[in-house]
């Protein structure tokens, strides 16, 4: 069978690990997937998507800065993408309509719960940040029914807007917004979804939020311990994880949407960790 074409679109894109991840998935599952990275000009996303599918492309991942445009462009959206306001996965349904989905939140939850054995149900969860990355994961996090989800952000009003937007999905979870300085009790799980570490910055949290059994998760990943995770370790955390597993898990869920086969993620995470 000849290969079917998939790609990730972004700008910049040269450092993307997605082609490597999907080629490992293809090898493992035997699915005829060829996956490339496409750098798209900032004003050319819609045209690039159209060309890709007209040329017979089967599915796209979308990354910075096009996730919101991908969402807007789609004719149908999965429920989890609708509220996220952003899409990382595009494909065409049988009627030829462009479908948008967002697998980031499921990727985060699977990495925490399945790979690291973290219990989110009934947990006190602190999420840092209120940008697109956090908006994309709030729905799946709330589905796990934490007892509370505190959203802390530099610009408190943006956290407040997200709390209002997701109020109807909170169920029994106490969902609230605050600034970084307010939380002064330990949490069970702390998730950093800010882009502060890109500038080598730290959200100015008090160390009281960390106890020895607090799980700390940085949605960023890097070869070295991330700035945020190092801060957490320095302040008594023992279990800290970066976002490499989330990256592989969101890719696996995209692969499942396209191919109907969910790849095994553990060997792929391990391979990437050692590269
Ligand atoms: P992304 O797609 O990564 O979420 P974004 O939508 O620009 O990007 O959101 C970035 C998030 O990181 C925001 O929550 C931002 O805080 P503000 O809403 O106050 O802007 C947060 N952030 C960025 N730089 C930060 C810094 N140096 N310290 C703390 N928070 C920061």
Coordinates of C-alpha atoms and ligand atoms in Angstrom, one line a residue:
X1 CA 0.0 0.0 0.0
X2 CA 1.3 3.5 -0.8
X3 CA 1.9 5.8 2.1
X4 CA -0.8 8.4 3.1
X5 CA 0.3 11.9 3.8
X6 CA 0.2 13.7 7.1
X7 CA 2.0 16.8 8.4
X8 CA 2.4 19.3 11.1
X9 CA 2.0 23.0 10.2
X10 CA 3.5 25.8 12.3
X11 CA 5.9 28.7 12.2
X12 CA 8.6 28.1 13.2
X13 CA 8.5 24.3 12.7
X14 CA 12.1 23.1 12.3
X15 CA 12.4 21.9 15.9
X16 CA 9.1 20.0 15.9
X17 CA 9.4 16.4 17.3
X18 CA 6.1 15.4 15.7
X19 CA 7.6 13.9 12.5
X20 CA 9.8 11.7 14.6
X21 CA 7.0 10.7 16.9
X22 CA 4.6 9.8 14.1
X23 CA 7.3 7.9 12.2
X24 CA 7.9 5.8 15.4
X25 CA 4.1 5.3 15.6
X26 CA 3.9 4.2 11.9
X27 CA 6.8 1.8 12.4
X28 CA 5.2 0.3 15.5
X29 CA 1.7 -0.1 14.1
X30 CA 2.5 -0.8 10.5
X31 CA 0.2 1.9 9.4
X32 CA 1.2 3.5 6.0
X33 CA 1.8 7.0 7.4
X34 CA 4.2 9.5 5.9
X35 CA 4.5 12.6 8.1
X36 CA 6.3 15.8 7.3
X37 CA 6.8 19.2 8.9
X38 CA 5.5 22.2 6.9
X39 CA 6.6 25.8 7.7
X40 CA 3.7 28.0 6.8
X41 CA 4.0 31.8 6.3
X42 CA 2.2 33.8 9.0
X43 CA -0.5 35.0 6.5
X44 CA -0.8 31.8 4.6
X45 CA -2.4 29.2 6.9
X46 CA -5.8 28.8 5.3
X47 CA -4.3 28.5 1.8
X48 CA -1.8 26.0 3.0
X49 CA -4.5 23.8 4.6
X50 CA -6.6 23.9 1.4
X51 CA -3.6 23.0 -0.8
X52 CA -2.6 20.1 1.5
X53 CA -6.0 18.4 1.4
X54 CA -6.5 19.2 -2.3
X55 CA -3.3 17.4 -2.9
X56 CA -4.6 14.3 -1.2
X57 CA -3.3 14.9 2.4
X58 CA -5.1 12.9 5.0
X59 CA -4.5 14.8 8.3
X60 CA -2.8 17.7 9.9
X61 CA -1.4 18.7 13.3
X62 CA -1.3 22.4 13.9
X63 CA 1.0 24.2 16.3
X64 CA 1.9 27.8 17.2
X65 CA 0.7 30.2 16.0
X66 CA -2.1 28.6 14.0
X67 CA -4.2 26.7 16.5
X68 CA -6.9 29.3 16.8
X69 CA -7.0 29.7 13.0
X70 CA -7.3 26.0 12.6
X71 CA -10.3 26.0 14.9
X72 CA -11.9 28.9 13.0
X73 CA -11.4 27.3 9.6
X74 CA -13.1 24.0 10.4
X75 CA -16.6 23.2 9.3
X76 CA -17.1 20.8 12.2
X77 CA -15.5 20.7 15.7
X78 CA -15.3 17.9 18.2
X79 CA -16.9 18.9 21.5
X80 CA -13.5 19.0 23.3
X81 CA -12.2 21.4 20.7
X82 CA -15.2 23.7 20.7
X83 CA -14.6 25.0 24.2
X84 CA -10.8 25.0 23.8
X85 CA -11.1 27.7 21.1
X86 CA -8.1 26.1 19.4
X87 CA -7.4 23.0 17.4
X88 CA -4.2 20.9 17.0
X89 CA -5.7 18.2 14.7
X90 CA -7.5 18.6 11.4
X91 CA -8.9 15.9 9.0
X92 CA -11.7 15.5 6.6
X93 CA -14.8 13.5 7.4
X94 CA -16.6 11.3 4.9
X95 CA -18.6 14.2 3.6
X96 CA -15.3 16.0 2.8
X97 CA -15.8 18.6 5.6
X98 CA -12.9 19.9 7.5
X99 CA -13.0 18.6 11.1
X100 CA -11.1 20.2 14.0
X101 CA -10.2 18.4 17.2
X102 CA -8.0 19.2 20.2
X103 CA -6.0 16.3 21.7
X104 CA -3.8 18.4 24.0
X105 CA -6.0 18.1 27.1
X106 CA -6.4 14.3 26.7
X107 CA -2.6 14.1 26.2
X108 CA -2.0 15.9 29.5
X109 CA -4.5 13.8 31.4
X110 CA -3.3 10.5 30.0
X111 CA 0.3 11.4 30.8
X112 CA -0.6 12.3 34.4
X113 CA -3.0 9.5 35.1
X114 CA -1.9 6.6 33.0
X115 CA 1.9 7.1 32.7
X116 CA 2.6 8.7 36.1
X117 CA -0.2 7.2 38.2
X118 CA -1.4 10.6 39.4
X119 CA -4.9 10.7 40.8
X120 CA -6.8 13.8 39.6
X121 CA -10.2 12.7 40.9
X122 CA -10.8 14.5 44.2
X123 CA -7.4 16.2 44.0
X124 CA -6.7 19.9 44.8
X125 CA -5.3 21.1 41.5
X126 CA -3.4 24.4 40.8
X127 CA -3.1 25.5 37.2
X128 CA -0.7 28.3 36.4
X129 CA -1.5 30.5 33.3
X130 CA -4.6 31.5 31.4
X131 CA -3.5 31.6 27.8
X132 CA -4.3 29.3 24.9
X133 CA -2.4 26.3 26.3
X134 CA -4.3 26.3 29.5
X135 CA -7.7 26.9 27.8
X136 CA -7.0 23.8 25.7
X137 CA -6.6 21.5 28.7
X138 CA -9.2 22.8 31.1
X139 CA -12.1 20.7 29.8
X140 CA -10.3 17.3 30.1
X141 CA -8.9 18.3 33.5
X142 CA -12.4 19.1 34.8
X143 CA -13.7 15.8 33.4
X144 CA -11.4 14.1 36.0
X145 CA -13.5 15.7 38.8
X146 CA -10.8 17.3 41.0
X147 CA -12.3 18.6 44.2
X148 CA -10.9 22.0 43.3
X149 CA -9.2 23.6 40.4
X150 CA -7.5 27.0 41.1
X151 CA -6.5 29.0 38.1
X152 CA -3.7 31.4 38.9
X153 CA -2.4 33.9 36.4
X154 CA -0.3 37.1 36.2
X155 CA -3.3 38.9 34.7
X156 CA -6.0 37.7 37.1
X157 CA -8.9 39.0 34.8
X158 CA -7.8 36.4 32.2
X159 CA -8.1 33.6 34.7
X160 CA -11.5 35.0 35.7
X161 CA -12.7 34.9 32.1
X162 CA -11.7 31.2 31.7
X163 CA -13.4 30.4 35.0
X164 CA -16.6 31.9 33.7
X165 CA -16.2 30.1 30.3
X166 CA -15.8 26.7 32.0
X167 CA -18.2 27.2 34.9
X168 CA -20.8 24.9 33.2
X169 CA -18.2 22.0 33.0
X170 CA -17.1 22.3 36.6
X171 CA -19.7 20.0 38.1
X172 CA -18.8 19.5 41.7
X173 CA -15.3 21.0 41.3
X174 CA -14.7 24.3 43.0
X175 CA -13.3 26.4 40.1
X176 CA -11.7 29.7 41.0
X177 CA -9.3 32.4 39.7
X178 CA -6.6 34.2 41.5
X179 CA -3.1 35.8 41.2
X180 CA 0.2 34.0 41.8
X181 CA 0.7 35.3 45.3
X182 CA -2.7 34.3 46.8
X183 CA -2.4 30.5 47.1
X184 CA -0.8 29.7 50.5
X185 CA -1.8 26.0 51.1
X186 CA -0.3 22.9 49.6
X187 CA -1.9 21.4 46.4
X188 CA -1.9 17.8 45.3
X189 CA -1.1 18.7 41.7
X190 CA 0.4 21.8 40.3
X191 CA 0.5 22.3 36.5
X192 CA 2.5 25.0 34.9
X193 CA 0.8 26.2 31.7
X194 CA 2.5 29.6 31.5
X195 CA 5.1 30.4 28.9
X196 CA 7.2 32.2 31.5
X197 CA 10.1 29.8 31.2
X198 CA 10.5 30.7 27.5
X199 CA 11.8 34.0 28.9
X200 CA 13.7 32.1 31.7
X201 CA 11.1 33.6 34.2
X202 CA 9.2 32.0 37.1
X203 CA 5.7 32.7 38.1
X204 CA 6.1 34.3 41.6
X205 CA 4.4 31.6 43.6
X206 CA 4.9 31.1 47.3
X207 CA 6.7 27.9 48.3
X208 CA 3.7 27.1 50.6
X209 CA 1.9 25.5 47.6
X210 CA 4.3 22.6 47.6
X211 CA 4.3 19.7 50.1
X212 CA 6.5 16.6 49.7
X213 CA 3.7 14.7 48.0
X214 CA 2.7 17.4 45.6
X215 CA 3.0 16.4 42.0
X216 CA 4.4 19.1 39.8
X217 CA 3.9 19.1 36.0
X218 CA 5.5 21.5 33.6
X219 CA 3.7 21.5 30.2
X220 CA 7.0 22.6 28.7
X221 CA 9.8 20.1 28.2
X222 CA 13.5 20.4 27.7
X223 CA 16.6 18.3 27.9
X224 CA 17.5 19.8 31.2
X225 CA 15.1 20.1 34.2
X226 CA 12.8 23.0 33.3
X227 CA 13.1 26.3 35.3
X228 CA 9.8 25.7 36.9
X229 CA 10.5 22.1 37.9
X230 CA 13.9 23.1 39.3
X231 CA 12.1 25.7 41.5
X232 CA 9.7 23.0 42.7
X233 CA 12.5 20.6 43.5
X234 CA 14.4 23.4 45.4
X235 CA 11.2 24.0 47.4
X236 CA 10.6 20.4 48.5
X237 CA 8.8 18.7 45.6
X238 CA 9.8 15.1 44.9
X239 CA 7.7 14.1 42.0
X240 CA 8.2 16.5 39.0
X241 CA 7.4 15.8 35.4
X242 CA 7.9 17.7 32.2
X243 CA 5.6 17.8 29.1
X244 CA 7.4 15.3 26.9
X245 CA 4.8 12.6 27.8
X246 CA 2.0 15.0 27.0
X247 CA 3.5 15.8 23.6
X248 CA 3.6 12.0 22.8
X249 CA 0.2 11.4 24.2
X250 CA -1.5 14.2 22.2
X251 CA 0.2 12.8 19.1
X252 CA -1.1 9.3 19.8
X253 CA -4.6 10.6 20.1
X254 CA -4.3 12.4 16.8
X255 CA -3.0 9.2 15.2
X256 CA -6.0 7.3 16.6
X257 CA -8.4 9.9 15.1
X258 CA -6.8 9.5 11.7
X259 CA -6.0 5.8 11.6
X260 CA -8.3 4.2 14.2
X261 CA -5.3 2.7 16.0
X262 CA -3.9 3.9 19.3
X263 CA -0.2 3.5 19.3
X264 CA 1.8 2.5 22.4
X265 CA 3.3 5.6 23.8
X266 CA 5.8 4.3 26.5
X267 CA 8.5 3.1 24.0
X268 CA 8.2 6.4 22.1
X269 CA 8.5 8.5 25.2
X270 CA 11.5 6.5 26.2
X271 CA 13.1 6.8 22.7
X272 CA 12.6 10.6 22.6
X273 CA 13.9 11.0 26.2
X274 CA 17.2 9.4 25.1
X275 CA 17.7 11.4 21.8
Ligands
LIG1 P1 0.1 29.9 25.2 O1 -0.4 29.5 23.9 O2 1.5 29.4 25.5 O3 -0.8 29.7 26.3 P2 -0.5 32.7 25.5 O4 -1.9 32.5 25.1 O5 0.3 33.9 25.1 O6 0.4 31.5 25.1 O7 -0.4 32.6 27.1 C1 0.8 32.7 27.9 C2 0.5 32.5 29.3 O8 1.7 32.6 30.1 C3 -0.4 33.6 30.0 O9 -1.1 33.0 31.0 C4 0.6 34.6 30.4 O10 0.2 35.5 31.5 P3 -0.7 36.8 31.2 O11 -2.1 36.3 30.8 O12 -0.6 37.6 32.4 O13 0.0 37.4 30.0 C5 1.7 33.7 31.0 N1 3.0 34.3 31.0 C6 3.8 34.7 30.0 N2 5.0 35.2 30.4 C7 4.9 35.2 31.8 C8 5.8 35.6 32.8 N3 7.0 36.1 32.5 N4 5.5 35.4 34.1 C9 4.3 34.8 34.4 N5 3.4 34.4 33.4 C10 3.7 34.6 32.2

